[in-house]
mmCIF file of C-alpha atoms and ligand atoms in Angstrom:
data_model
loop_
_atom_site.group_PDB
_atom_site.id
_atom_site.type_symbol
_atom_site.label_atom_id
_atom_site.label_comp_id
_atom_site.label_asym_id
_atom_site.label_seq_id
_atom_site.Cartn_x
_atom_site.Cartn_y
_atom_site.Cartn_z
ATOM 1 C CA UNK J 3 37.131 32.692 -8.897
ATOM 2 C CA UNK J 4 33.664 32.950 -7.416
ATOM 3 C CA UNK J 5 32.433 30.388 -5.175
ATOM 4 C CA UNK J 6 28.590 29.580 -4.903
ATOM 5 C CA UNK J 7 27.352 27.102 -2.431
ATOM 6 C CA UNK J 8 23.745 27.645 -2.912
ATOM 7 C CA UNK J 9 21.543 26.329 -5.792
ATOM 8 C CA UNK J 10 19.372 29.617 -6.180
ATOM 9 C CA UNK J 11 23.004 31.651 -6.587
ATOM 10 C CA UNK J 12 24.287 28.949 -9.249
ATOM 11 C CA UNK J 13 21.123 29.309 -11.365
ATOM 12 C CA UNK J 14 20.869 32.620 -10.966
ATOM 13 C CA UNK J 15 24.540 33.307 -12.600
ATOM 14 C CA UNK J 16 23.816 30.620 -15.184
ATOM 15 C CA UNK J 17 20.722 33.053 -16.111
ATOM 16 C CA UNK J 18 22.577 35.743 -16.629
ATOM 17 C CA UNK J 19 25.634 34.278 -18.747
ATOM 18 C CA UNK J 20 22.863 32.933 -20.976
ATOM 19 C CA UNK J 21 21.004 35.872 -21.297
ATOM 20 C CA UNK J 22 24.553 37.476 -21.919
ATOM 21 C CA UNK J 23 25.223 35.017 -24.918
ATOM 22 C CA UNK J 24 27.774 33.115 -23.189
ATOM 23 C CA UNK J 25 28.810 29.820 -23.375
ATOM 24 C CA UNK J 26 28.873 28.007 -20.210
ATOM 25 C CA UNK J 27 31.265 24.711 -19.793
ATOM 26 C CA UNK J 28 31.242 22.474 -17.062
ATOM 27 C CA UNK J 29 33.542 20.042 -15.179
ATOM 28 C CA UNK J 30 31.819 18.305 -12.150
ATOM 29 C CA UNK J 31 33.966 16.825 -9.617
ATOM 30 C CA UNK J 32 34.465 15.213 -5.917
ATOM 31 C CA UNK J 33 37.547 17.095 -4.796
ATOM 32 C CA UNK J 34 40.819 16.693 -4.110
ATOM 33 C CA UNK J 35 42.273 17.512 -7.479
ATOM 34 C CA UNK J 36 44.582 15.929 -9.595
ATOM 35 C CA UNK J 37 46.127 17.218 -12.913
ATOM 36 C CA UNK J 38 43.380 15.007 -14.393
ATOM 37 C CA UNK J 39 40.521 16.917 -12.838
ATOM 38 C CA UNK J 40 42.724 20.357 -14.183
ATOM 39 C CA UNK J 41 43.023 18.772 -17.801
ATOM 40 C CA UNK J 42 39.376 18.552 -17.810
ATOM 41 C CA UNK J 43 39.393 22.301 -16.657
ATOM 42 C CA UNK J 44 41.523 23.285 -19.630
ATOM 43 C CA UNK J 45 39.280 21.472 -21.943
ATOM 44 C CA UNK J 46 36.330 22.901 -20.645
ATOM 45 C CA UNK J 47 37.737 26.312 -21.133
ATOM 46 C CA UNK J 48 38.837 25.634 -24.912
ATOM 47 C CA UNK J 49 34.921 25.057 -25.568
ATOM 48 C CA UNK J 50 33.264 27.438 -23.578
ATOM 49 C CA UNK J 51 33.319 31.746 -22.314
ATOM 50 C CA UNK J 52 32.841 30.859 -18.680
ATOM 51 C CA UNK J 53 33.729 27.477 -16.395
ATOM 52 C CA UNK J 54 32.021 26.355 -13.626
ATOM 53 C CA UNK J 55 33.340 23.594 -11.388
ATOM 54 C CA UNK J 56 31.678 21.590 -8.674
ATOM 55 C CA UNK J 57 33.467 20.070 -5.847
ATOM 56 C CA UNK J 58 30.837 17.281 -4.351
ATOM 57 C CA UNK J 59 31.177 14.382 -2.626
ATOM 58 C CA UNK J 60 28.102 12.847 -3.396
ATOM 59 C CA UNK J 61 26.742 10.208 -0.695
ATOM 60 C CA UNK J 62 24.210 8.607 -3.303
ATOM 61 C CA UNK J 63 26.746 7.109 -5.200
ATOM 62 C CA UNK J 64 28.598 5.490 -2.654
ATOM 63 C CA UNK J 65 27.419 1.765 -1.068
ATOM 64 C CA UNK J 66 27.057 1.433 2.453
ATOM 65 C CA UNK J 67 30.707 0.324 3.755
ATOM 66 C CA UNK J 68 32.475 2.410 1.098
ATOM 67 C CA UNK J 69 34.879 5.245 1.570
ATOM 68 C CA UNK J 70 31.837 8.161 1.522
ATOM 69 C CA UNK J 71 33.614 9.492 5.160
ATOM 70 C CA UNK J 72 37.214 8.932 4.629
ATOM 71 C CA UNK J 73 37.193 10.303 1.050
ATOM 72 C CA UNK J 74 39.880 13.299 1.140
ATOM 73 C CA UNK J 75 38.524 16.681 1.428
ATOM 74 C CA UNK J 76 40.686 19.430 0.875
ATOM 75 C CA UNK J 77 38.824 23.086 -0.220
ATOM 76 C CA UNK J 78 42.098 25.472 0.382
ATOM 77 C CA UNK J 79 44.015 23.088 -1.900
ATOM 78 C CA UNK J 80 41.366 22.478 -4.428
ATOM 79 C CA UNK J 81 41.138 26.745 -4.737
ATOM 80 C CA UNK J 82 45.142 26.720 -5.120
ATOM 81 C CA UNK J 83 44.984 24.235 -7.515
ATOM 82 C CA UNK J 84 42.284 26.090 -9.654
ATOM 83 C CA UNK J 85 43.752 29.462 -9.507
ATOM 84 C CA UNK J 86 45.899 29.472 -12.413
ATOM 85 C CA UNK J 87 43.647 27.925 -14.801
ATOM 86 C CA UNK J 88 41.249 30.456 -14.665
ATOM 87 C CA UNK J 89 37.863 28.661 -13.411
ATOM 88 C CA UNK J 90 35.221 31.264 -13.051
ATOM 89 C CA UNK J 91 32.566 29.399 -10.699
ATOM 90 C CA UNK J 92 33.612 26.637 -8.023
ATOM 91 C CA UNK J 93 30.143 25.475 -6.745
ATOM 92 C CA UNK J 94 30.407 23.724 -3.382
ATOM 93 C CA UNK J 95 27.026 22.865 -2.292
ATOM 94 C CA UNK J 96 26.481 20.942 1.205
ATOM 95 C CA UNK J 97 24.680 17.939 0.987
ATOM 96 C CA UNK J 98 21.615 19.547 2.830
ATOM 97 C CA UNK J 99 21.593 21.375 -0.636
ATOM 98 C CA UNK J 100 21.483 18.855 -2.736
ATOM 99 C CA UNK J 101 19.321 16.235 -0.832
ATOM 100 C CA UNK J 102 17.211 18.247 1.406
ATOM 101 C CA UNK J 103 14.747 16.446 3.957
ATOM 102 C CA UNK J 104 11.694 14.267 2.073
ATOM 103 C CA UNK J 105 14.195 14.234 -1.347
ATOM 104 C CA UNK J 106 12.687 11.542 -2.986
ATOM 105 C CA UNK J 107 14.036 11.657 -6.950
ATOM 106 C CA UNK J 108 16.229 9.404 -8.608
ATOM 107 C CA UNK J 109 17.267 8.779 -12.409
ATOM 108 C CA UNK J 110 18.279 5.575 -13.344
ATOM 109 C CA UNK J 111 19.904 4.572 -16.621
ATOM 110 C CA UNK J 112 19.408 0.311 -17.562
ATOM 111 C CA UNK J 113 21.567 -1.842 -18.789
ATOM 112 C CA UNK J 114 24.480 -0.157 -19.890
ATOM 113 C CA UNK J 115 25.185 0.564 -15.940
ATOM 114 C CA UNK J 116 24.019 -2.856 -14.886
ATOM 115 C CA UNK J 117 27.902 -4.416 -15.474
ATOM 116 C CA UNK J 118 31.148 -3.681 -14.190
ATOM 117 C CA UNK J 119 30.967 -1.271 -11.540
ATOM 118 C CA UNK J 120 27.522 -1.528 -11.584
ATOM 119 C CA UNK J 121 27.105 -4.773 -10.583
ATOM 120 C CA UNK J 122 30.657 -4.429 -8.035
ATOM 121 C CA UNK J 123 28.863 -0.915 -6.486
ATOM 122 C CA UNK J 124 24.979 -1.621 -5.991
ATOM 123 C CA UNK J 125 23.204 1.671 -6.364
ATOM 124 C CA UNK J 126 26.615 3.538 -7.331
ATOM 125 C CA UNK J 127 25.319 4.912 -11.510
ATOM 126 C CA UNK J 128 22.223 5.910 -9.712
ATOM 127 C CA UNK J 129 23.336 8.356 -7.410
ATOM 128 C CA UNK J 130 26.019 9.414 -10.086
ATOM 129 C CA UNK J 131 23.449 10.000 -12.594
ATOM 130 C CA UNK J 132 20.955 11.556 -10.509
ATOM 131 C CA UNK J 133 23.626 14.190 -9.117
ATOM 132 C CA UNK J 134 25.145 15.038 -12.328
ATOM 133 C CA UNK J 135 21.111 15.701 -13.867
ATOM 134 C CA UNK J 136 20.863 18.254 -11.032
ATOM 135 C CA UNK J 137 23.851 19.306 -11.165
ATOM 136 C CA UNK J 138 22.955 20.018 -15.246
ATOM 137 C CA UNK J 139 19.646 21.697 -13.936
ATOM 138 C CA UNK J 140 21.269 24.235 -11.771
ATOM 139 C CA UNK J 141 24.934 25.228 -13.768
ATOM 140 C CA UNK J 142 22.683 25.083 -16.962
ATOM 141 C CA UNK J 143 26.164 24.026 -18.846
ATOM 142 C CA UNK J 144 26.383 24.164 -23.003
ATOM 143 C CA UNK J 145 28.821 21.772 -22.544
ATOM 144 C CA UNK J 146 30.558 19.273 -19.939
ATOM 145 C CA UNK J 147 33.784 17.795 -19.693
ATOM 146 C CA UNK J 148 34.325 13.895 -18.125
ATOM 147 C CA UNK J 149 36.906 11.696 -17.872
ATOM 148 C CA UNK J 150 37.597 8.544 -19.736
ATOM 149 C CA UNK J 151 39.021 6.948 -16.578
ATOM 150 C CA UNK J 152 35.518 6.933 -15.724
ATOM 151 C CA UNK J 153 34.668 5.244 -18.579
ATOM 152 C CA UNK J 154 31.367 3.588 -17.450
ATOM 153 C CA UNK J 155 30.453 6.147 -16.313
ATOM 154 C CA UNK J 156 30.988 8.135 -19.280
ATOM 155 C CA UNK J 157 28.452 6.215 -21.033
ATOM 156 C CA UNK J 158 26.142 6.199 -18.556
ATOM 157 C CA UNK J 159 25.954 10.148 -18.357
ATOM 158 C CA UNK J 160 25.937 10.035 -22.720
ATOM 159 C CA UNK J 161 23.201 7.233 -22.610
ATOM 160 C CA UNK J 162 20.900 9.208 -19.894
ATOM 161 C CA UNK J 163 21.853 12.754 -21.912
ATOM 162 C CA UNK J 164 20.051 11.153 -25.225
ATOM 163 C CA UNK J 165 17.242 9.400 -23.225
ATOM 164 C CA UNK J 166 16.281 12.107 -21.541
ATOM 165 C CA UNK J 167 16.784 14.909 -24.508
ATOM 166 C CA UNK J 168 19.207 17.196 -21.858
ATOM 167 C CA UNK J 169 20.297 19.844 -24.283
ATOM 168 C CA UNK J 170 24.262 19.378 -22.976
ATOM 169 C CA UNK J 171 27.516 18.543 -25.157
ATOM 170 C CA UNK J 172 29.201 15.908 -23.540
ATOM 171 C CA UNK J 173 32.708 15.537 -24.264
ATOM 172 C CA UNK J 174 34.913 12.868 -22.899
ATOM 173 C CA UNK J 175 38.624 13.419 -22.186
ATOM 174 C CA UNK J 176 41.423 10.720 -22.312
ATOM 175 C CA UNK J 177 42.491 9.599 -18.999
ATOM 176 C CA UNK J 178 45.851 11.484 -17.614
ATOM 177 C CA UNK J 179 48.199 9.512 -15.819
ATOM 178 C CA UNK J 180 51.466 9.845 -13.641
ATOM 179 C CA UNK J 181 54.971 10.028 -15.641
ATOM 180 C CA UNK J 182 55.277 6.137 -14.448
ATOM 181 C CA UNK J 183 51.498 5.210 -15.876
ATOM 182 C CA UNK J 184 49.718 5.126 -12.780
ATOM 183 C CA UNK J 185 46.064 6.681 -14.226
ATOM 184 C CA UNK J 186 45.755 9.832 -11.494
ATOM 185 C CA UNK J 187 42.840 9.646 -8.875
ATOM 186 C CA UNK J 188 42.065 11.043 -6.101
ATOM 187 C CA UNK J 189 42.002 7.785 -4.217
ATOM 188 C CA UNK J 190 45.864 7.731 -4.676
ATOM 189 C CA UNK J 191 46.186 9.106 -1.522
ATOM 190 C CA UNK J 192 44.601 6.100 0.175
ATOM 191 C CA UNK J 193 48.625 4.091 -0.982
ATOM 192 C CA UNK J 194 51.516 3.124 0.890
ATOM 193 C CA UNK J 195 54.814 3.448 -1.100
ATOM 194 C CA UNK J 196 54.338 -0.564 -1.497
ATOM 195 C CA UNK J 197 50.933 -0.386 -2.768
ATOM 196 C CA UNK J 198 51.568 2.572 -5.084
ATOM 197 C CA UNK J 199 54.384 0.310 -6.671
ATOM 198 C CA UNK J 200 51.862 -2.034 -7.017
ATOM 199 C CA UNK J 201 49.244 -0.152 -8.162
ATOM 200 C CA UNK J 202 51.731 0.195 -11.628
ATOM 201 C CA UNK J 203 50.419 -2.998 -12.386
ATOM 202 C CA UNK J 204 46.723 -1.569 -13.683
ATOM 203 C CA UNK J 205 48.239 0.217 -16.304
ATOM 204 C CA UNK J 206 50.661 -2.260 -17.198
ATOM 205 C CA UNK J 207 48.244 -5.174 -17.154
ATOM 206 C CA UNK J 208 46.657 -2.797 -19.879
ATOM 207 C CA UNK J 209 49.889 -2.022 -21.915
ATOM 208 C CA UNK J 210 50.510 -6.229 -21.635
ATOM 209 C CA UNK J 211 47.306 -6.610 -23.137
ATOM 210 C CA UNK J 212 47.873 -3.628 -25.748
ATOM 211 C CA UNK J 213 51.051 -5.359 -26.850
ATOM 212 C CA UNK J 214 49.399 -8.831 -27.439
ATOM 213 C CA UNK J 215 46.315 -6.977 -29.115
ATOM 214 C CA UNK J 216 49.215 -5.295 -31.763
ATOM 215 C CA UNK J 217 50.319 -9.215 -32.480
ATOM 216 C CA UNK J 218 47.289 -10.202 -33.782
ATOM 217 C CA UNK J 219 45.684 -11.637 -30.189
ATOM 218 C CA UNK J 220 41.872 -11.919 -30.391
ATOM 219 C CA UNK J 221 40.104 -14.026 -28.104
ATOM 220 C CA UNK J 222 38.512 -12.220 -25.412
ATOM 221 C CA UNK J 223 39.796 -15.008 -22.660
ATOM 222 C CA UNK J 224 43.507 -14.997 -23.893
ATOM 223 C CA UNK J 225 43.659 -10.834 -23.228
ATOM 224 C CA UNK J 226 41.768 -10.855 -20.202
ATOM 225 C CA UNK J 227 43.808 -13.985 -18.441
ATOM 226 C CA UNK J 228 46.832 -11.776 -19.631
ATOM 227 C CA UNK J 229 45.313 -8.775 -17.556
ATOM 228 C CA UNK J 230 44.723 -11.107 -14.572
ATOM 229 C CA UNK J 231 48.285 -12.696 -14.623
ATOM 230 C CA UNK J 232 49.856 -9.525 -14.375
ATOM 231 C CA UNK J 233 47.829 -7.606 -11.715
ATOM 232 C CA UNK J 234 48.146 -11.268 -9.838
ATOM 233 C CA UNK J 235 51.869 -10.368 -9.683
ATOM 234 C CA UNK J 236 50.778 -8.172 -6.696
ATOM 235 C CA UNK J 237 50.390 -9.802 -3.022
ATOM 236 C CA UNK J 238 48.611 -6.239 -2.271
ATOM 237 C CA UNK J 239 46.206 -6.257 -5.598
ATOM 238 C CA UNK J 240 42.772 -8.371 -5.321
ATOM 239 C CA UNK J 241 41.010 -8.274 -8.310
ATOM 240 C CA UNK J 242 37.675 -6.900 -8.385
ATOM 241 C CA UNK J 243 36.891 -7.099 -12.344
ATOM 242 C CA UNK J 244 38.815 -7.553 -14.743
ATOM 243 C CA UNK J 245 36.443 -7.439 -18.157
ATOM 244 C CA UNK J 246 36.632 -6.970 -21.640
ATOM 245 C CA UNK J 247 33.410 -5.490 -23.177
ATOM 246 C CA UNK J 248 32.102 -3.849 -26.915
ATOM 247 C CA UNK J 249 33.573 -0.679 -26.050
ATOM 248 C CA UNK J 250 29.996 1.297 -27.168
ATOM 249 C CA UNK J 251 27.624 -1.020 -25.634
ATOM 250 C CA UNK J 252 29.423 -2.703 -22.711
ATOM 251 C CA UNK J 253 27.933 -6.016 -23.650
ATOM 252 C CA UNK J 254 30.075 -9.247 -23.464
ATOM 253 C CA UNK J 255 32.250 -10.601 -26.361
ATOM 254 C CA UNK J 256 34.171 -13.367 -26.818
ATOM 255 C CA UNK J 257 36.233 -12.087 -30.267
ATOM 256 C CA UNK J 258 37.662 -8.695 -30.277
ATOM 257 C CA UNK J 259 36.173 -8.359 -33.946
ATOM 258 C CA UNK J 260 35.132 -4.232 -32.917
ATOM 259 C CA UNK J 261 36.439 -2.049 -30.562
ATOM 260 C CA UNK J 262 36.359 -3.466 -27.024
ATOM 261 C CA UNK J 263 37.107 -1.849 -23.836
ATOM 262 C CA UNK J 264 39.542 -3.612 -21.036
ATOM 263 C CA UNK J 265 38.061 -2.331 -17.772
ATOM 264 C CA UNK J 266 39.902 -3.012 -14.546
ATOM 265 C CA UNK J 267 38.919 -2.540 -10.937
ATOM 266 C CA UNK J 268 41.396 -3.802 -8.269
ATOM 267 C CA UNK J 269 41.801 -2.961 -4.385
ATOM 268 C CA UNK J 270 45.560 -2.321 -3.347
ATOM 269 C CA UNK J 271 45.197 -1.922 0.555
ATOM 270 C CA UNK J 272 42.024 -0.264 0.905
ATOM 271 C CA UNK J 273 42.015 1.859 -2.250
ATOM 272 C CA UNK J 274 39.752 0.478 -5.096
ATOM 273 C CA UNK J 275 41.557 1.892 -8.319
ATOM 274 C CA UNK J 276 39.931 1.469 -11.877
ATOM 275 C CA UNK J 277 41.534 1.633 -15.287
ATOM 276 C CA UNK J 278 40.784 0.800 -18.772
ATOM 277 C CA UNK J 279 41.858 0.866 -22.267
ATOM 278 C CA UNK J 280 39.979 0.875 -25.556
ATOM 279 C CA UNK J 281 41.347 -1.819 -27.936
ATOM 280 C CA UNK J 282 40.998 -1.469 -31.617
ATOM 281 C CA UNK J 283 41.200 -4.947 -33.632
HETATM 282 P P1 AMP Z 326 36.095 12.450 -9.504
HETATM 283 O O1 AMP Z 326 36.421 13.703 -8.757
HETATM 284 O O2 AMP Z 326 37.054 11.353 -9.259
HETATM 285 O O3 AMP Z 326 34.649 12.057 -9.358
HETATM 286 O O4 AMP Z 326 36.292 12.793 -11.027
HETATM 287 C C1 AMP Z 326 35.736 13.937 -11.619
HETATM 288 C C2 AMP Z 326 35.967 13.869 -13.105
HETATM 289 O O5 AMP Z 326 37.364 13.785 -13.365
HETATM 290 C C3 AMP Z 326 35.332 12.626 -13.758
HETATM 291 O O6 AMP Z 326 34.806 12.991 -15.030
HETATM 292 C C4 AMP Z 326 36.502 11.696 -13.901
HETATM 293 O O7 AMP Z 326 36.362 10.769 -14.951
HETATM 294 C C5 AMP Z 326 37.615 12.672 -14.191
HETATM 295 N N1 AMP Z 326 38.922 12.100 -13.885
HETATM 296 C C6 AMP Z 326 39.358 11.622 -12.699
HETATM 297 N N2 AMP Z 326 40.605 11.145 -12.801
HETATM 298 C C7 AMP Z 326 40.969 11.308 -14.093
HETATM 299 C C8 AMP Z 326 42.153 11.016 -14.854
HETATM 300 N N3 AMP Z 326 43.207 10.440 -14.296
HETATM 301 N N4 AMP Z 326 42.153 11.329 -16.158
HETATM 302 C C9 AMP Z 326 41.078 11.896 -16.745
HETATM 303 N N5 AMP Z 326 39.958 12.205 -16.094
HETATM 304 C C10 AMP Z 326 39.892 11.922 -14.791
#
């Protein structure tokens, strides 16, 4: 596992696995991995000859008062956590690299990052999208992997990939959870043992909401008061959305008469944890 933490380096090996034929795949990350992050990995490496990783925590996409400082850092882990699945590039740039002094350049997608956590994280799809287009211009992947826990932010990156004609495969991958249901993120850390037991509640305010989807429930307000009721069953969980949208377009509807997505944000203590499901009517 070679690490590059320069931009020239990256590009440089990207060159020459290209001019070698190979297929490069690529899983972008902020750290601190989870068996979700290594799922992606594994993905990546079913679709591609070589996998590059990045390990960034990006300050563009976090607001002013978020959790940009505190977020966990933890290199030595993150290598041991990589070794066995056979990553062949971890690219750790330093934010110098990446936003150098008089960087001026941003790439904004419209609408389909305006709600949600667009609207709940001013400025947040911006600096995601911007960093993952650079990020695209210096690992040069065939293909990239993202998570569906992300899910916004999964069609934000496919939206901005077809606007802007990036020759990249995106492919999303279903969201891995705990044995218990909790959806895995790095932000887990951030729980008490109370708030952790709380935190169950996302992904069972989902399964709730699953269950009355299966009996024939359709009204947009009846599934997403269910989802409230039972994340309200937790004096540590304030909801920050709680939404159910067209599951391609992210626009409102009040009839789940196509596939609609139940998106989630809640703080327990200080961790703000997303989830979501895709229901089918
Ligand atoms: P992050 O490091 O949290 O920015 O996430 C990096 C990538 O891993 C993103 O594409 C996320 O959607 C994905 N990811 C994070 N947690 C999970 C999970 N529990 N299941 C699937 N993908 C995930």
């Amino acid at each position: 596992m070679r690490v590059i933490d320069t931009i020239a380096e990256m590009q440089q090996q990207a060159d020459q696995w290209r001019r070698e034929g190979l297929v490069i795949g690529f899983v972008p990350t902020m750290g601190y991995l989870h068996d979700g992050h290594l799922e992606l990995m594994r993905c990546a490496k079913t679709k591609s000859d070589r996998v590059v990783v990045s390990i960034f925590v990006n300050p563009t996409q976090f607001a002013p008062g978020e959790d940009f400082e505190r977020y966990p850092r933890d290199l030595d882990r993150d290598m041991a956590l990589m070794a066995p699945v056979g990553v062949d590039v971890v690219f750790v740039p330093a934010v110098g690299e990446m936003y150098p002094e008089g960087y001026q350049t941003y790439v904004e997608v419209g609408e389909i990052s305006e709600p949600l956590c667009g609207a709940k994280r001013p400025g947040h799809f911006r600096g995601v999208t911007t960093v993952v287009a650079k990020l695209f211009h210096i690992v040069k992947p065939h293909v990239a992997v993202f998570g569906e826990k992300d899910y916004q932010q999964l069609l934000v990156i496919r939206r901005m990939v077809r606007d802007l004609a990036m020759d990249v495969e995106i492919v999303g991958h279903p969201i891995v959870r705990e044995p218990d249901g909790l959806a895995m993120s790095s932000r887990n850390v951030y729980l008490s043992e109370e708030e952790r037991q709380e935190a169950l509640l996302l992904s069972k305010a989902l399964a709730e909401v699953t269950r009355l989807v299966d009996g024939g429930e359709r009204a947009a307000s009846v599934l997403v008061s269910a989802a409230q009721k039972v994340l309200e069953q937790g004096a540590r969980v304030r909801i920050d959305y709680a939404e159910l949208r067209d599951a391609e377009t992210l626009q409102e509807i009040t009839t789940l008469d196509r596939p609609g997505v139940l998106a989630l944000a809640a703080f327990v203590g200080k961790a703000r944890l997303i989830d979501n499901t895709v229901l089918r009517p």
